[in-house]
Every structure is written in C-alpha cells, then in structure tokens.
Coordinates of N, CA, C and O in Angstrom, one line a residue:
X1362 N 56.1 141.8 29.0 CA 56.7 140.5 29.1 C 56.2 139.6 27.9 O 55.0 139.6 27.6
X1363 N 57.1 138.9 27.4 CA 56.9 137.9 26.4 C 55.2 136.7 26.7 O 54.8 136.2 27.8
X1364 N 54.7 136.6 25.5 CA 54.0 135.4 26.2 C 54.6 134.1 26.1 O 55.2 133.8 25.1
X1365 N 54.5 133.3 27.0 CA 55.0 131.6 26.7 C 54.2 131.1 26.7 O 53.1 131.2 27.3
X1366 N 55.0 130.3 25.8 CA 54.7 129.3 25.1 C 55.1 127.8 25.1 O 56.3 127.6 24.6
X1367 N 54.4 126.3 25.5 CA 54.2 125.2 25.9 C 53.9 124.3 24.7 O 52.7 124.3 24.4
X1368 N 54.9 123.6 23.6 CA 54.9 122.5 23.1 C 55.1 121.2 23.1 O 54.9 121.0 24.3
X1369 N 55.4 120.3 22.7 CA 55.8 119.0 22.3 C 55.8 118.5 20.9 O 54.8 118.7 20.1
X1370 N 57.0 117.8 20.7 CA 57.4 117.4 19.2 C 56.5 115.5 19.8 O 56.6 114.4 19.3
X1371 N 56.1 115.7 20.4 CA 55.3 114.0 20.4 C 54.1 114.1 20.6 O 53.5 113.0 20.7
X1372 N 53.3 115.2 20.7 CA 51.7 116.0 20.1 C 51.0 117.4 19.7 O 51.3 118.3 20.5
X1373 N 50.5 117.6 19.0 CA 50.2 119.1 18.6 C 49.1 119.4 19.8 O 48.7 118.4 20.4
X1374 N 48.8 120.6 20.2 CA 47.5 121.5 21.1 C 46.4 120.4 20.7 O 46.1 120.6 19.5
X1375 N 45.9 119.5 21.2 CA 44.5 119.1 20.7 C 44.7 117.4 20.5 O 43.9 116.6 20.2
X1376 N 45.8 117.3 20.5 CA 46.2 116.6 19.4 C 46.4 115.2 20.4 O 46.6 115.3 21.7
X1377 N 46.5 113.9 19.7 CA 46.5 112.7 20.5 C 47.7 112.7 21.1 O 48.6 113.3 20.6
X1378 N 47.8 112.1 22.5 CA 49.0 112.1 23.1 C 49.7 110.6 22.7 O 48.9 109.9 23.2
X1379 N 50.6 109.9 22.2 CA 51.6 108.7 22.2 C 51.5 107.9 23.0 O 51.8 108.3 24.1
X1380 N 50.9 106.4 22.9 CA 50.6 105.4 23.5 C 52.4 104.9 24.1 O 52.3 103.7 24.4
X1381 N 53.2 105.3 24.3 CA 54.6 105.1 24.4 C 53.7 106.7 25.8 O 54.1 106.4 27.0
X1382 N 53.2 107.5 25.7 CA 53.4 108.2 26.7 C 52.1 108.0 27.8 O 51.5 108.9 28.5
X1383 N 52.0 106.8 27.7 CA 50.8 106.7 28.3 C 50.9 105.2 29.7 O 51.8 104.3 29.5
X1384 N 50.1 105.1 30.5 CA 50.2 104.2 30.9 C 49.4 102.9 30.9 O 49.1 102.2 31.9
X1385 N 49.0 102.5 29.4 CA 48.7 101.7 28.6 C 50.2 101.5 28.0 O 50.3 100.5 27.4
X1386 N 51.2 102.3 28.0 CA 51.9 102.1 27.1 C 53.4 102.2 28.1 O 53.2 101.7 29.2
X1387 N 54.8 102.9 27.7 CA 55.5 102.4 28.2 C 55.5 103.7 29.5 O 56.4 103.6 30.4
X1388 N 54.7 104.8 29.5 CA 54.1 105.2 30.8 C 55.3 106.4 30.5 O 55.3 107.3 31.4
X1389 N 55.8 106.6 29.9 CA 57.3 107.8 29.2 C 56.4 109.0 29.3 O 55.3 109.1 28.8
X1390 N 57.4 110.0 30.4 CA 56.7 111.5 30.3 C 57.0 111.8 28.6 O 57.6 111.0 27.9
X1391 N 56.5 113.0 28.1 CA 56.6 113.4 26.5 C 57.6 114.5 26.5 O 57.5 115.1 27.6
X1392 N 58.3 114.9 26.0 CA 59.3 115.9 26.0 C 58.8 117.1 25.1 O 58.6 117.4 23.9
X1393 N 58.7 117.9 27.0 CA 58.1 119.4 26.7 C 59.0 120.8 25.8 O 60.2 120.8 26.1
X1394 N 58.6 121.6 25.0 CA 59.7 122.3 25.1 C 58.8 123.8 25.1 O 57.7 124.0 24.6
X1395 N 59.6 124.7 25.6 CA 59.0 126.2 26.1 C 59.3 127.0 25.0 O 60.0 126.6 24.1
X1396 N 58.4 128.6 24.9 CA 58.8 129.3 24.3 C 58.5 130.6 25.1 O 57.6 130.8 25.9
X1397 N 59.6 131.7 24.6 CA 59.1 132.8 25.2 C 59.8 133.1 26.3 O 60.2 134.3 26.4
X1398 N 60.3 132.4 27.2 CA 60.6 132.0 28.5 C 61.3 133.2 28.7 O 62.3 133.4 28.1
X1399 N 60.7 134.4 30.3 CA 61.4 135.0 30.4 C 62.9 134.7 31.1 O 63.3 133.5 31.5
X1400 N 64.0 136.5 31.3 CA 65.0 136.2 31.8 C 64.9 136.0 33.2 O 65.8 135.3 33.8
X1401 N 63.9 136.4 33.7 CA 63.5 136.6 35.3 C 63.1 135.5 35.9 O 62.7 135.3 37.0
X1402 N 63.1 134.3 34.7 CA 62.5 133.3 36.0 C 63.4 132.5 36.6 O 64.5 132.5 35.9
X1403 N 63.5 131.7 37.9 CA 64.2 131.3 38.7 C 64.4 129.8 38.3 O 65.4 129.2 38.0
X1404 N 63.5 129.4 38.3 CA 63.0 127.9 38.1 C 61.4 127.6 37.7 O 60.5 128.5 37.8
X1405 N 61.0 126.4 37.3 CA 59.4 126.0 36.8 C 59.1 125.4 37.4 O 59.9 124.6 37.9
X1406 N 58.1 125.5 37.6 CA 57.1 124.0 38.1 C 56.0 123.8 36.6 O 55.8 124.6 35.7
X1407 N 55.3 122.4 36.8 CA 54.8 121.7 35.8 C 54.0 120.8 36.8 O 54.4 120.3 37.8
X1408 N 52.7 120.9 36.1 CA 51.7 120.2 36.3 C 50.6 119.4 35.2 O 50.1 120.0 34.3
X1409 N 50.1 117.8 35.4 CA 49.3 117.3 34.2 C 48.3 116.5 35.0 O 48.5 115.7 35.9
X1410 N 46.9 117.1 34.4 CA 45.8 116.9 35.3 C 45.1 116.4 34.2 O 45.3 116.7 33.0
X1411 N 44.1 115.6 34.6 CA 43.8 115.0 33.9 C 42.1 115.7 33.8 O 41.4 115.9 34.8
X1412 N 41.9 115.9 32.9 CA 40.4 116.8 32.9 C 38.6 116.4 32.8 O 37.5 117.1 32.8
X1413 N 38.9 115.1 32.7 CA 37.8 114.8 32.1 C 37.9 113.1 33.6 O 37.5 112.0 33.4
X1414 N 38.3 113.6 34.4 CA 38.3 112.7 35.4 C 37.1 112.5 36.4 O 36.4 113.5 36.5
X1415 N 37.0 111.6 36.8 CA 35.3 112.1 37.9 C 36.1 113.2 39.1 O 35.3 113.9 39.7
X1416 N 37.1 113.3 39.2 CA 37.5 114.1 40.7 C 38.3 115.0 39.5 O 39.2 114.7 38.8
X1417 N 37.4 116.7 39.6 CA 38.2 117.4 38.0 C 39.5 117.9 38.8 O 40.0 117.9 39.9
X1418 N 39.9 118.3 37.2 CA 41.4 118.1 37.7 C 42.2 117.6 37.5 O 43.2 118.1 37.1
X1419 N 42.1 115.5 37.9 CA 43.0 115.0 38.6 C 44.3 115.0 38.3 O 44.5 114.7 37.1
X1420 N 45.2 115.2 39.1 CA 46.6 115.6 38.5 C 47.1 114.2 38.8 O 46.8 113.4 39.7
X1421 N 48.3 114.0 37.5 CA 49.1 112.8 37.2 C 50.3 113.4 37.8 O 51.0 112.5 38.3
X1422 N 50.8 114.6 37.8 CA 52.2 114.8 37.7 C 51.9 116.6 38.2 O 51.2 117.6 38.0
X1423 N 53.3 116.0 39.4 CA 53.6 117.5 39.4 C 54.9 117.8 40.2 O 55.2 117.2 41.2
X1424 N 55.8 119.1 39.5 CA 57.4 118.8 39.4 C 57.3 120.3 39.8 O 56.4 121.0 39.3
X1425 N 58.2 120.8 40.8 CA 59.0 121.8 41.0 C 60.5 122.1 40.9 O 61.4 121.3 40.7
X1426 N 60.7 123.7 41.2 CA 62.4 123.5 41.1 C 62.8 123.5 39.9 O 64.0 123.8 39.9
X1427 N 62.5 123.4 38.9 CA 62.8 122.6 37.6 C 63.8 124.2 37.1 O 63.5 125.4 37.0
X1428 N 65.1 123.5 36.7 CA 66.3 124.4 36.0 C 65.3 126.0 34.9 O 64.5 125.5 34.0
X1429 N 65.3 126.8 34.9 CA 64.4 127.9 33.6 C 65.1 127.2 32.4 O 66.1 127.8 32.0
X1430 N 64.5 125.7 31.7 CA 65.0 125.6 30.8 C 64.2 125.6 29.5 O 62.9 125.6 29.7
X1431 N 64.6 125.6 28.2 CA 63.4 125.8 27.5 C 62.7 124.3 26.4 O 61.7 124.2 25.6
X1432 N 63.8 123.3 27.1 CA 63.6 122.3 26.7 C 63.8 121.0 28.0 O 64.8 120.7 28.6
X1433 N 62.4 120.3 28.3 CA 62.3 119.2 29.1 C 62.4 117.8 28.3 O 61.5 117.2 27.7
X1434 N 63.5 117.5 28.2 CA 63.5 116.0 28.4 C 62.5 115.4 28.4 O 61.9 115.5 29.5
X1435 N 61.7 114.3 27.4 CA 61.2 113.3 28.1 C 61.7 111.8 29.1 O 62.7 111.6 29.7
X1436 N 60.7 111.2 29.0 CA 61.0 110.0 29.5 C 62.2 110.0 31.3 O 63.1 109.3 31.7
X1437 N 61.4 111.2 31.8 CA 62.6 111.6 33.3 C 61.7 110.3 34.2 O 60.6 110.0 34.2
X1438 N 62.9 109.9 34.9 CA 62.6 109.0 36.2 C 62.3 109.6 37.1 O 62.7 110.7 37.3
X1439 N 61.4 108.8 37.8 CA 60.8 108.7 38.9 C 61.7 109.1 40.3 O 62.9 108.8 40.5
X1440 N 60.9 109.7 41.1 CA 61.5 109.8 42.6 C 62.2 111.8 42.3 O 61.7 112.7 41.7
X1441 N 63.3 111.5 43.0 CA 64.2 112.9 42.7 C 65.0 113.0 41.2 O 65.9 112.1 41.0
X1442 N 64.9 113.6 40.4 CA 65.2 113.7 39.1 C 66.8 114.4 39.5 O 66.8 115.2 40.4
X1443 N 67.9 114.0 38.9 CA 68.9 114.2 38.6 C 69.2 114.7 36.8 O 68.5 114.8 35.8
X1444 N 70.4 114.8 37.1 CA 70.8 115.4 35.6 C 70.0 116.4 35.0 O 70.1 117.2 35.9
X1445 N 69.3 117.0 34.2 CA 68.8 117.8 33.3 C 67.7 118.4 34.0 O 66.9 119.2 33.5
X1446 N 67.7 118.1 35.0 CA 66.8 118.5 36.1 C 66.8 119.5 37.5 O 66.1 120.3 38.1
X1447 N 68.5 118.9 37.7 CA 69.2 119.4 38.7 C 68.8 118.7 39.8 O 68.9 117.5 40.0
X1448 N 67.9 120.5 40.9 CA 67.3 120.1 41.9 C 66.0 119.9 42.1 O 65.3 120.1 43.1
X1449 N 65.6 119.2 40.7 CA 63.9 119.8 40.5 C 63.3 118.5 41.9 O 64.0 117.6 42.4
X1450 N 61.9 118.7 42.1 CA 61.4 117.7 42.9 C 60.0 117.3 42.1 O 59.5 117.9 41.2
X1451 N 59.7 116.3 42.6 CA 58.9 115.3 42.0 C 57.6 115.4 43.2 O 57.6 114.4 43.9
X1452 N 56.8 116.0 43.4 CA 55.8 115.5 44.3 C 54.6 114.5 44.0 O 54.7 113.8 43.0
X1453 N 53.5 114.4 45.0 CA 53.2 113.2 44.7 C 52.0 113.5 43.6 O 51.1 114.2 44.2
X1454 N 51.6 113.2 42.3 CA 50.6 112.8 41.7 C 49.8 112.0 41.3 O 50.8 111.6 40.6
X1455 N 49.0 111.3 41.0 CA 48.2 110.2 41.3 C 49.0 108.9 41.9 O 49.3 107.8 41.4
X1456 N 49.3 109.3 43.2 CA 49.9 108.6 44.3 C 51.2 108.5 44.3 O 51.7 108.1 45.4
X1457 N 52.0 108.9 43.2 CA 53.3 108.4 43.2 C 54.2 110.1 42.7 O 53.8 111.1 42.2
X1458 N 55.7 109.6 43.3 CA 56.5 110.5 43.1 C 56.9 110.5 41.7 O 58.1 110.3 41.5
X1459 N 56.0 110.8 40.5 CA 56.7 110.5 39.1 C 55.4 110.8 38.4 O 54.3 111.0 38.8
X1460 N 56.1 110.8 37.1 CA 55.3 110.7 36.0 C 53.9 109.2 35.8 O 53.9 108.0 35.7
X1461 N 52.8 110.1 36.0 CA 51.7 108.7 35.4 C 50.8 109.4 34.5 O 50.0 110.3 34.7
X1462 N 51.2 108.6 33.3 CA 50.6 109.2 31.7 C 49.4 108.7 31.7 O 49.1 108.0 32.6
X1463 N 48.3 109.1 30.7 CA 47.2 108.6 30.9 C 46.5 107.7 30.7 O 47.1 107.0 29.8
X1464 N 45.4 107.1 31.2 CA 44.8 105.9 31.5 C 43.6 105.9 32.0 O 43.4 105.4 33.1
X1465 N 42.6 106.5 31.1 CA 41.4 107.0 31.3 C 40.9 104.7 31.4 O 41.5 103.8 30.9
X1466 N 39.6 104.7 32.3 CA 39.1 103.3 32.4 C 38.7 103.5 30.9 O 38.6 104.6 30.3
X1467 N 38.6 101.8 30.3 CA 37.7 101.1 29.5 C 37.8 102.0 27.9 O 37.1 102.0 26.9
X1468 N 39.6 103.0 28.4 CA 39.9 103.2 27.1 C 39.2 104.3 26.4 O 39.2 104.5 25.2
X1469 N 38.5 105.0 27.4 CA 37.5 106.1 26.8 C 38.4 107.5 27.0 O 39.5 107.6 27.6
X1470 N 37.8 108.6 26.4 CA 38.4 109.4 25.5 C 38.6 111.0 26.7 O 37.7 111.8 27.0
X1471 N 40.2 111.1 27.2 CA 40.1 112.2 28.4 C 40.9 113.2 28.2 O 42.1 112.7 28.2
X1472 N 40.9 114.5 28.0 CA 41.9 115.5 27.8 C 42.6 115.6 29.2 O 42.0 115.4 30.2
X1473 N 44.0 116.0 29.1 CA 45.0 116.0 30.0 C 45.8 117.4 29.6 O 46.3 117.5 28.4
X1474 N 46.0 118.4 30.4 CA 46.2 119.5 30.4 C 48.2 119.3 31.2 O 48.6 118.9 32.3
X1475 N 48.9 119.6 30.2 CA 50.2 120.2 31.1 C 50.0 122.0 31.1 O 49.7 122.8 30.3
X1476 N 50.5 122.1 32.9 CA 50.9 123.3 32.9 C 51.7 123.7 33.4 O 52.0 123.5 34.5
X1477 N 52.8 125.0 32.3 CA 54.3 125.2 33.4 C 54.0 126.8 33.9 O 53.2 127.6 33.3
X1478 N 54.5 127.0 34.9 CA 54.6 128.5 36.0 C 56.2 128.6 35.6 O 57.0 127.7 35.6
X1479 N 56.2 130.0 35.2 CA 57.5 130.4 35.3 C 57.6 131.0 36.8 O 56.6 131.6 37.3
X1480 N 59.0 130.9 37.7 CA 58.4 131.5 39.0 C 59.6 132.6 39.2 O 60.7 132.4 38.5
X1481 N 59.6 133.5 40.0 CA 60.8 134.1 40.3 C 61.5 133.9 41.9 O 61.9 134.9 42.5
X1482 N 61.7 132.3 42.3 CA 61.9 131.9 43.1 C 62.3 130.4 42.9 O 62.2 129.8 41.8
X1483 N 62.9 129.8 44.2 CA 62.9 128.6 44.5 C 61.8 128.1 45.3 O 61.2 128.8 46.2
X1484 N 61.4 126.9 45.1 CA 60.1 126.4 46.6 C 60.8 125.8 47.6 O 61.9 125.3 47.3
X1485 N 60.3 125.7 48.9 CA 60.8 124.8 49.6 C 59.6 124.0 50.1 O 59.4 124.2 51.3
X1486 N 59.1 123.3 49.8 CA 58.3 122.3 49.7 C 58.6 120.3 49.7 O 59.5 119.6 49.3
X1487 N 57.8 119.9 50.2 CA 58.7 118.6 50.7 C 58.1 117.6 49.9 O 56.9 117.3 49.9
X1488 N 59.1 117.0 49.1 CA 58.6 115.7 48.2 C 57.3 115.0 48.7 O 56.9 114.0 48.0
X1489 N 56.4 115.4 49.8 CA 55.2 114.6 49.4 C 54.3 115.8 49.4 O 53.1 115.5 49.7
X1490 N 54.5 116.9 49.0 CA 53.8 117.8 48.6 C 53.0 117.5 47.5 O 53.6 116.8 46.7
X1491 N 51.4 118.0 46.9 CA 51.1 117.5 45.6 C 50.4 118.7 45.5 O 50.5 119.7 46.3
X1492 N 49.6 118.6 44.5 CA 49.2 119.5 43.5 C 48.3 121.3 44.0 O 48.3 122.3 43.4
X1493 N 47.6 120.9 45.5 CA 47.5 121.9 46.0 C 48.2 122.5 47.1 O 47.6 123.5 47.7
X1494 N 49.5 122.0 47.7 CA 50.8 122.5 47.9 C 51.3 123.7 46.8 O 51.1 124.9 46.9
X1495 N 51.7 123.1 46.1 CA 52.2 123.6 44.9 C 51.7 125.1 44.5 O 52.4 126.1 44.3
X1496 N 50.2 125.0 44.4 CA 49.3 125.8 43.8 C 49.8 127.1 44.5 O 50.2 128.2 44.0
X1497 N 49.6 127.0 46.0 CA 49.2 127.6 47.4 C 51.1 128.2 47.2 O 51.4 129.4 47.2
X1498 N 51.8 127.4 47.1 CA 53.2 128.2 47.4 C 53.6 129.0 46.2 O 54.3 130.0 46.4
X1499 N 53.2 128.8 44.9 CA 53.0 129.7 43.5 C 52.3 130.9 43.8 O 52.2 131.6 42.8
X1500 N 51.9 131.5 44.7 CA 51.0 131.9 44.7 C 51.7 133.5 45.0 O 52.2 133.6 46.2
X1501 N 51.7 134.5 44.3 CA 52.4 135.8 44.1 C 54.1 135.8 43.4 O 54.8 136.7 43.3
X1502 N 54.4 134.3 42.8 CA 55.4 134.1 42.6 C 55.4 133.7 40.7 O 56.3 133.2 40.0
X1503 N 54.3 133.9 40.5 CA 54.2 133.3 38.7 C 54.6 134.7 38.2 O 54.3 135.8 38.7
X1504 N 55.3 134.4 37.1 CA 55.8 135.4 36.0 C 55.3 135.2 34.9 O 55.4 136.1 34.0
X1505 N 54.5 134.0 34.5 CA 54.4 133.4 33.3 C 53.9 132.3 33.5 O 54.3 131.7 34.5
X1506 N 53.0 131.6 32.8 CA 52.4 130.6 32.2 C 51.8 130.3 31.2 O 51.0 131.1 30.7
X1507 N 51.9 128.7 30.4 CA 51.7 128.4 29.7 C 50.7 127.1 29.6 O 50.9 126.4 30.6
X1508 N 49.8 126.4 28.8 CA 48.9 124.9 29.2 C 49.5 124.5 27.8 O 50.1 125.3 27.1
X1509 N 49.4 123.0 27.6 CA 49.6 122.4 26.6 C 48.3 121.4 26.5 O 48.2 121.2 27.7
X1510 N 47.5 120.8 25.9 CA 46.1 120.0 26.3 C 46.5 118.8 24.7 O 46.7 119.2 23.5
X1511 N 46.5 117.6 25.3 CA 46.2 116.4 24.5 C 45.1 115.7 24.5 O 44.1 116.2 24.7
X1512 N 45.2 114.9 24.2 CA 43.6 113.8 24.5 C 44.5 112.4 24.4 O 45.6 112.4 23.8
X1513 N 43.7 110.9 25.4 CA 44.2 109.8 24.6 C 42.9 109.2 25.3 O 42.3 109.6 26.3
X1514 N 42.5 107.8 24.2 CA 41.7 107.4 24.5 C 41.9 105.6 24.1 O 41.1 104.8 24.4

C-alpha cells in the first residue's frame, strides 16, 4: 500500500502555522491536502492535538466520516459540516463542536500535530464523542495514516 501523505499550502512540516489559523487570529481551520490516499478507504477521520499542552495531547479538533477526499477545505464551520464534507461529524475538541486553532497562554511557543486515518468504514459515533471515542472506534479499521506538525507561538 502507498504511503500517505498530509500537507498544507498554509504551512510546511515544522513550519509556523497562520495567525488567520489560529485563535488569536480569525480561528480558520488551514486547508489540508492528502497524498497517496488509498482506493480502499471509506471515509477519514482527522485529529489536531496540541503537544506541548500541560494535559499532552490536548486535542483542538476532531472530525469523522469525512468523504476519502484528497483535498480538505479550509476554513469549514462549526457544528455538522455540510457541503464538501457531506456526512462528516464534528465531535467535541477543546470543548466545542469545531475547529479551535492554536492559542498556546502568554503567546509561548506549542507544536500542534494534525492527524488523518484513512479507514475502511463508516463510524457510528455521536456528535459529542471526542478524541478518545474516536481513537477506541478506529481501532482495527486504519488503512493509512498520515501527521502534519506546525508550531505557533
């Protein structure tokens, strides 16, 4: 099987994440795009944890369902995503059903990890499901994965 592959045209691997993608800024998820992506997968899930948090880990964001596509949109709304999304779901990450970009306190300096599962399935999991739901129902169902890691400070 191919390896995939996890980019963005709004940061390189390492690379500062967009105060536009941040929530210092206008809080805009960043528009992911895949590579590699096999034929077998059903749908993605995506996860962005923030690494350098006192609780490790902590995830901002986490989406299932998501169409096998090889390009994510930025800037997707909050709650249940429509359009380019389909039936993807939005569970809860740092409290909320949506995208929350980073916002390390007092402006200091925190790597934030996205990660997508290619899966060979749909989830049935319920919008207030979060990040270790997720993990637990992935679990014999990944085909693939990929991390993307930024920093903003």
């Amino acid at each position: 099987m191919k390896e995939l592959t996890l980019s963005s045209p709004c940061f390189e691997e390492g690379g500062l994440i967009p105060i536009e993608c941040t929530g210092y800024g206008a809080d805009r998820s960043p528009e992911l795009a895949l590579s590699g992506l096999c034929k077998e997968a059903v749908t993605l899930a995506l996860l962005m944890d923030d690494l350098d948090h006192p609780i490790p880990a902590y995830n901002h964001w986490v989406v299932w369902n998501i169409p096998p596509v090889i390009l994510l949109l930025g800037g997707l709304p909050g709650g249940d995503p429509t359009g380019p999304l389909g039936l993807a779901v939005q569970g809860v990450g740092y409290g909320k059903n949506r995208y929350r970009g980073p916002k390390p306190p007092f402006h200091w300096s925190h790597r934030y990890r996205f990660q997508v599962f290619a899966l060979d399935c749909r989830l049935k999991l319920h919008p207030t499901s979060r990040k270790k739901q997720l993990l637990k129902a992935i679990q014999g169902h990944v085909l693939q994965e990929a991390t993307l890691t930024g920093h903003f400070r």
